[in-house]
Coordinates of C-alpha atoms in Angstrom, one line a residue:
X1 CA 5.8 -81.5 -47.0
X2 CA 3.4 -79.6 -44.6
X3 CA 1.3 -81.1 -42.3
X4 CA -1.8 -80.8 -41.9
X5 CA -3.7 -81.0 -38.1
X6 CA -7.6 -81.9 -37.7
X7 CA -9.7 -82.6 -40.7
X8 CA -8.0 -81.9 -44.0
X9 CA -11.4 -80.6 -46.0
X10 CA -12.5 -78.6 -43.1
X11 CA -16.0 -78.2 -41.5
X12 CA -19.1 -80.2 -43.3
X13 CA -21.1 -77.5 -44.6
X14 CA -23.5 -79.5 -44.6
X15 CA -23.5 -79.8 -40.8
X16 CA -23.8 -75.9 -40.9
X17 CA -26.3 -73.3 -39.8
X18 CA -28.4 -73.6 -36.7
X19 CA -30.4 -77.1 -35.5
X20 CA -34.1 -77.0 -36.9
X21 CA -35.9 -77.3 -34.0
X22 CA -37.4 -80.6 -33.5
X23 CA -41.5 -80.7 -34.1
X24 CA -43.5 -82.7 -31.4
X25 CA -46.0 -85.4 -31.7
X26 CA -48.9 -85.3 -30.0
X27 CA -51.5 -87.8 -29.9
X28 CA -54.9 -87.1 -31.9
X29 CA -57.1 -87.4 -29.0
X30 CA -61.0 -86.7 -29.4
X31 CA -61.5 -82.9 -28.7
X32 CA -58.3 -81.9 -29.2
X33 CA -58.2 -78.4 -30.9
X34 CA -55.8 -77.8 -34.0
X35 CA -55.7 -75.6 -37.0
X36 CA -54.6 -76.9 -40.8
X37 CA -52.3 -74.1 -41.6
X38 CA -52.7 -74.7 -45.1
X39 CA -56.7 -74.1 -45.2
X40 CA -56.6 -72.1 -42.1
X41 CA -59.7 -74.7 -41.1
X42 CA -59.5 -75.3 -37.2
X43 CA -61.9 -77.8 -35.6
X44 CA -61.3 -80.3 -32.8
X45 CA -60.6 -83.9 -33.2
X46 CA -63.5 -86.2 -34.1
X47 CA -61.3 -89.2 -34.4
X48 CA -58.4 -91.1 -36.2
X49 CA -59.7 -93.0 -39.3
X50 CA -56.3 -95.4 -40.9
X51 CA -54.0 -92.8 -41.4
X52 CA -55.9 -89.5 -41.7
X53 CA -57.8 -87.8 -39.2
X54 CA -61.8 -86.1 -38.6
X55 CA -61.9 -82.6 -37.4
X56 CA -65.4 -80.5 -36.8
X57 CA -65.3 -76.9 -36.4
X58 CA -67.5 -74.6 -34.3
X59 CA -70.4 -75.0 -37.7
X60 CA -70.1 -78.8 -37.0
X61 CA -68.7 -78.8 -40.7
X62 CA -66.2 -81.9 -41.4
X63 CA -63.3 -82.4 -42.9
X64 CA -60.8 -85.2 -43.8
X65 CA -57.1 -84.8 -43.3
X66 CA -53.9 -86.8 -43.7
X67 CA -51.7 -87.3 -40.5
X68 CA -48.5 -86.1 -42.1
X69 CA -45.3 -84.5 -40.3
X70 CA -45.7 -81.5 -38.7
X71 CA -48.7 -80.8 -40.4
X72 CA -50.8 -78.7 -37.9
X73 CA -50.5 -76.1 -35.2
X74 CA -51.4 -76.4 -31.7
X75 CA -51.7 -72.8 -30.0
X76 CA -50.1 -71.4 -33.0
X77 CA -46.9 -74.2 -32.8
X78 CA -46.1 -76.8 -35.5
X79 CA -47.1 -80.5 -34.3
X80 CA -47.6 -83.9 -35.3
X81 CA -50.6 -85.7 -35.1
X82 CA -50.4 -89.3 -34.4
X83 CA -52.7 -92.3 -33.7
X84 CA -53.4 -92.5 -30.1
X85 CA -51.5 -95.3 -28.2
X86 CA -54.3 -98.0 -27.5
X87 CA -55.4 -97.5 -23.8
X88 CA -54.5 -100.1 -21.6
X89 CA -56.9 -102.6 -20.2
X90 CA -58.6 -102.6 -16.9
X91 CA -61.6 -100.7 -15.3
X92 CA -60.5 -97.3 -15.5
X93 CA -62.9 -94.7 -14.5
X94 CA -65.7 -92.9 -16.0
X95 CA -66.1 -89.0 -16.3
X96 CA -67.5 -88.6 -13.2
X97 CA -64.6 -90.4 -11.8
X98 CA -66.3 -93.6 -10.9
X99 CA -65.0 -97.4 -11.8
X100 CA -66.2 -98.1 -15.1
X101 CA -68.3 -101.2 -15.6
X102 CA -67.2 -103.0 -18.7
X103 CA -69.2 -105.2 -20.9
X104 CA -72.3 -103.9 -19.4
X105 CA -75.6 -104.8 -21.0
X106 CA -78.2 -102.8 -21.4
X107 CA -80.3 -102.6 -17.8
X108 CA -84.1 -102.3 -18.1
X109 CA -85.3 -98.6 -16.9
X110 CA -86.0 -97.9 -13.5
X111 CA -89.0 -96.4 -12.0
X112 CA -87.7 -93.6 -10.6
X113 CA -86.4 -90.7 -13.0
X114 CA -84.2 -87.7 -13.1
X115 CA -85.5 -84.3 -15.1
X116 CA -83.4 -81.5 -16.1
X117 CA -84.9 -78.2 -17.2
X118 CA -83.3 -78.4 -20.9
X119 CA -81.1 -80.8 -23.9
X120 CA -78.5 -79.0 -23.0
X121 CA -78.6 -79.5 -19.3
X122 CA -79.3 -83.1 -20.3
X123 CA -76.4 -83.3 -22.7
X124 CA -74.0 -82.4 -20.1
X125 CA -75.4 -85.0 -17.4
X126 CA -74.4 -87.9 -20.1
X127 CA -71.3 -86.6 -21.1
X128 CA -69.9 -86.7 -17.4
X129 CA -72.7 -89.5 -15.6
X130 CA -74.0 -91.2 -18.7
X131 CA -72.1 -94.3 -17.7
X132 CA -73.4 -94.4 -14.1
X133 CA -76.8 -94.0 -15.0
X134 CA -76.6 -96.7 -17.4
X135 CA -75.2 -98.9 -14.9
X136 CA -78.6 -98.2 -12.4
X137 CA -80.8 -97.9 -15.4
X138 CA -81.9 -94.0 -14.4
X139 CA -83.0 -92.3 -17.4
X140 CA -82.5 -88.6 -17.5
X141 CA -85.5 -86.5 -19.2
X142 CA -85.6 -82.8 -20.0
X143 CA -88.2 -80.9 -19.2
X144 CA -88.0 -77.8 -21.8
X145 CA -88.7 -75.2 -18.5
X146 CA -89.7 -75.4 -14.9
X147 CA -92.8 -73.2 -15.0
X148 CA -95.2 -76.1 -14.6
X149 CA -92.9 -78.1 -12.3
X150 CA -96.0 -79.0 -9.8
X151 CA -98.0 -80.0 -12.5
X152 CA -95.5 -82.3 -14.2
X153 CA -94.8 -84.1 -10.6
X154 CA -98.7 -85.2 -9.8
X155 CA -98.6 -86.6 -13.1
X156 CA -95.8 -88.4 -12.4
X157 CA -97.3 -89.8 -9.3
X158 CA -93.9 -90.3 -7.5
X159 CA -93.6 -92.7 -4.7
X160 CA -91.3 -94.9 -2.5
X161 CA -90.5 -96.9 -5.8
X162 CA -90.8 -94.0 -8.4
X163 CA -88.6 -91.6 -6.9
X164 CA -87.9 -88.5 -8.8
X165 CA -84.9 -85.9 -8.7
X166 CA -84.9 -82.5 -10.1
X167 CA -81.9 -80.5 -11.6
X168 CA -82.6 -76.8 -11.3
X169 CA -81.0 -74.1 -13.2
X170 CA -80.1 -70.8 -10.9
X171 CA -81.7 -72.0 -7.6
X172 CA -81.0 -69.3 -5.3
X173 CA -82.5 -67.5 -2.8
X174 CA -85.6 -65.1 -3.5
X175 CA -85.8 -66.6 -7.6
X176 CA -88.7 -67.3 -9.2
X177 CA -87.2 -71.3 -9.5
X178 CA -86.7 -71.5 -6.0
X179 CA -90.0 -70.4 -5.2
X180 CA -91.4 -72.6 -7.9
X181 CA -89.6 -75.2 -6.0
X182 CA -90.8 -74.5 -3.1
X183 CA -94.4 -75.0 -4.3
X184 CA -93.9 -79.0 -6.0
X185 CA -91.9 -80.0 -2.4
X186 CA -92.6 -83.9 -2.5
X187 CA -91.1 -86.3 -0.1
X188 CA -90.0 -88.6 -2.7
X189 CA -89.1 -86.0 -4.8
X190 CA -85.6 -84.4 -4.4
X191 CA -84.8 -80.6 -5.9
X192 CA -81.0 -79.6 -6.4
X193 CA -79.3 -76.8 -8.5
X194 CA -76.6 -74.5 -8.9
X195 CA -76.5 -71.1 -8.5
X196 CA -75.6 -70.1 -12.6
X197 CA -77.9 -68.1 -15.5
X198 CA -77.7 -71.4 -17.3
X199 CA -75.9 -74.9 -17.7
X200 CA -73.1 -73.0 -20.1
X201 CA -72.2 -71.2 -17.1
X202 CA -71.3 -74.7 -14.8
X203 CA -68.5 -75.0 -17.3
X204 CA -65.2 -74.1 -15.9
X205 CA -63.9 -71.1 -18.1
X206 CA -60.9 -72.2 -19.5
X207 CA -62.5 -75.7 -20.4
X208 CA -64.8 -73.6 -22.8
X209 CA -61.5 -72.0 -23.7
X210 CA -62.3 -68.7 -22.4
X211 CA -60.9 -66.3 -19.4
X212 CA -64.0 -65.7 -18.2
X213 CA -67.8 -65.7 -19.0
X214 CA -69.2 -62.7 -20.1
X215 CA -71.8 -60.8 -18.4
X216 CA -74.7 -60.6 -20.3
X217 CA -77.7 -57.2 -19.4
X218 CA -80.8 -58.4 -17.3
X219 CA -83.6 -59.1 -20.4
X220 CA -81.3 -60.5 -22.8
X221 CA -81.1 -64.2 -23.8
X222 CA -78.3 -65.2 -22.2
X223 CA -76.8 -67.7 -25.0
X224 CA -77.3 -65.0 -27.7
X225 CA -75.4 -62.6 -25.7
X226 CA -72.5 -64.7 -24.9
X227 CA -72.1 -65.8 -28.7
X228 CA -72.4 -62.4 -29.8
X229 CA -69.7 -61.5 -27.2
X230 CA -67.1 -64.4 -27.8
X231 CA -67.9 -64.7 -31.4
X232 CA -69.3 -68.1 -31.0
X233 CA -71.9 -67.6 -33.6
X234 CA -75.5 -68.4 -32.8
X235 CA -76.0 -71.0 -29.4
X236 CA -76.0 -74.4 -31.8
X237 CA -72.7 -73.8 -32.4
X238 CA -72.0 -72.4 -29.1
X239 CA -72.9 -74.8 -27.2
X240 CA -70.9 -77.6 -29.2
X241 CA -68.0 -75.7 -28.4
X242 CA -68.9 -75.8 -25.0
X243 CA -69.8 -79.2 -24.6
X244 CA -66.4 -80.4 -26.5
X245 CA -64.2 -78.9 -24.0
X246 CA -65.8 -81.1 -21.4
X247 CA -63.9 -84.5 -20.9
X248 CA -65.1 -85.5 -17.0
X249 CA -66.2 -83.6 -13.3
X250 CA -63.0 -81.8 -13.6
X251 CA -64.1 -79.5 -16.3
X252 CA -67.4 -78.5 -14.3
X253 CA -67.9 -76.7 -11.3
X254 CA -68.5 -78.1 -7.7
X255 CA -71.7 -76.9 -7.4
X256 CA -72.9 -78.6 -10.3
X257 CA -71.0 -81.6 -9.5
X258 CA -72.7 -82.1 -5.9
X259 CA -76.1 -81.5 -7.1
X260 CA -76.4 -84.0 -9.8
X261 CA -74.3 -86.7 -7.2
X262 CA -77.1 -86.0 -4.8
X263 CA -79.9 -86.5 -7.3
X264 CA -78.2 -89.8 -8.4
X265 CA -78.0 -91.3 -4.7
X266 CA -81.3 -90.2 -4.4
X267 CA -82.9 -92.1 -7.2
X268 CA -80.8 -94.8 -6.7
X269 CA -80.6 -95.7 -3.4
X270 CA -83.9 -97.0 -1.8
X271 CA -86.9 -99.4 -1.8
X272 CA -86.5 -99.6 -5.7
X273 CA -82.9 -101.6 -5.2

C-alpha cells in the first residue's frame, strides 16, 4: 500500500489566493472628512447618532448614514467608521490649550468687551477661546468694519473698569487700519492684529486642507477670489470649510494666537477682577 506524507487532500483551496488586506477603523470624530463611495457625497463628520452617522458637506447639506464595515474612504482608502471611545474624565484642556473648567455656570457679563472687525473673525475667537471667555464672562462683539473705530470707542466710554480690546485684521505698517488705529489710541483701550488680508488667511494651510493660500489681485474681494480659485463655491460655504478644519491654537497661526492672548489678559486682568 503507498504511503502517503503531509496532508492526504492537499492544500485548502479555500485558504488560497492572496490575504484581503485588512480595512481600518477609525473613530468618527466631529470634522473628520470622508466620502460615501456609493453616492460619491463627501462631507465631514457632524456627529454619531446610535448606529449611523451625520456628515455636512461644503453646501452645509446633511445626510444620514449607517456605520457599516468598510463603508467609506478616507484620502481615497477604505475605512471603518466607528463610535468614538467615550473621553476620559478629568479637566482636559480647551482649544486654546488652557484647563478646562467643568460644570461651569453661566458668569454674568463683564464690563469690559472685546470687538473684532467681522462674524467671521468672531467665529474663530469661540471656536478656539470661547471657553475662556466664558470662564471671565468677556463677550466678544463684531464690529462689521473698522472705518469708524474712534467713533465706536467714545461711545463706548471705556475706563479703568470697562476696558476694551480691539482685534485688527492686517495691522501693518503704513495701512489704512493702522493708521485708523492710530487715531482711537485710548489708554484703556488695547489694539492688536495680525499681519493677513483677512481672518481665512490666520488659518494654517493644510488645516483648511490646502498647500497654500492663493494670491488674490489688489481690488478683488478677497473671499470671492479664493473660492473661485480653490473651488470652494461662494464664501458661506467657504468659510465653513475653513472654520471645520480648525480644532484648537494649533491650527492657527502665531501671530493670531498672541494677539487675541493679549487682548484677553488685557480685559481680564485689572481693576474689574
Amino acid at each position: 500500500m503507498p504511503s502517503f506524507s503531509g496532508d492526504p487532500y492537499g492544500r485548502d483551496v479555500l485558504a488560497g489566493g492572496p490575504k484581503r488586506r485588512a480595512v481600518p477603523e477609525v473613530p468618527a470624530e466631529q470634522d473628520l472628512v470622508v466620502e460615501d463611495p456609493a453616492s460619491g457625497f463627501c462631507g465631514a463628520v457632524l456627529r454619531v447618532e446610535g448606529g449611523n452617522v451625520v456628515l455636512e458637506d461644503r453646501h452645509g447639506r446633511q445626510r444620514l448614514f449607517p456605520l457599516r464595515p468598510a463603508a467609506f474612504l478616507l484620502d481615497g482608502k477604505p475605512v471603518t467608521l466607528v463610535k468614538p471611545a467615550a473621553k476620559p474624565a478629568g479637566p482636559g484642556t480647551s482649544a486654546s490649550g488652557s484647563v478646562r473648567v467643568d460644570g461651569l455656570r453661566a458668569k454674568t457679563a463683564a464690563a469690559s468687551r472685546i470687538w473684532v472687525e467681522g462674524i467671521h473673525d468672531a467665529e474663530l475667537v469661540e471656536r478656539v477661546w470661547g471657553h475662556d471667555l466664558r470662564v471671565e464672562g468677556v463677550v466678544v462683539e463684531p464690529l462689521d468694519g473698522i472705518d469708524a473705530l474712534a467713533e465706536r470707542i467714545a461711545e463706548f466710554q471705556p475706563g479703568p473698569r470697562r476696558r476694551l480690546g480691539v482685534l485688527v485684521d492686517h495691522l501693518v505698517e503704513g495701512s489704512k487700519e493702522s493708521r485708523i488705529v492710530a487715531a482711537a489710541a485710548h489708554p484703556d483701550v488695547l489694539v492688536t492684529g495680525h499681519p493677513y488680508v483677512d481672518i481665512w488667511q490666520a488659518v494654517k494651510p493644510a488645516s483648511a486642507g490646502i498647500r497654500q493660500w492663493p494670491v488674490v489681485p489688489r481690488g478683488q474681494d478677497w473671499k470671492t477670489g479664493v473660492c473661485a480659485e480653490l473651488g470652494w463655491g461662494e464664501p458661506p460655504a467657504g468659510w465653513r470649510r475653513v472654520l471645520s478644519g480648525v480644532r484648537g491654537f494649533r491650527d492657527l497661526e502665531t501671530p493670531l494666537v498672541g494677539a487675541v492672548e493679549r487682548l484677553i489678559d488685557f480685559v481680564t486682568v485689572g481693576p474689574q477682577h
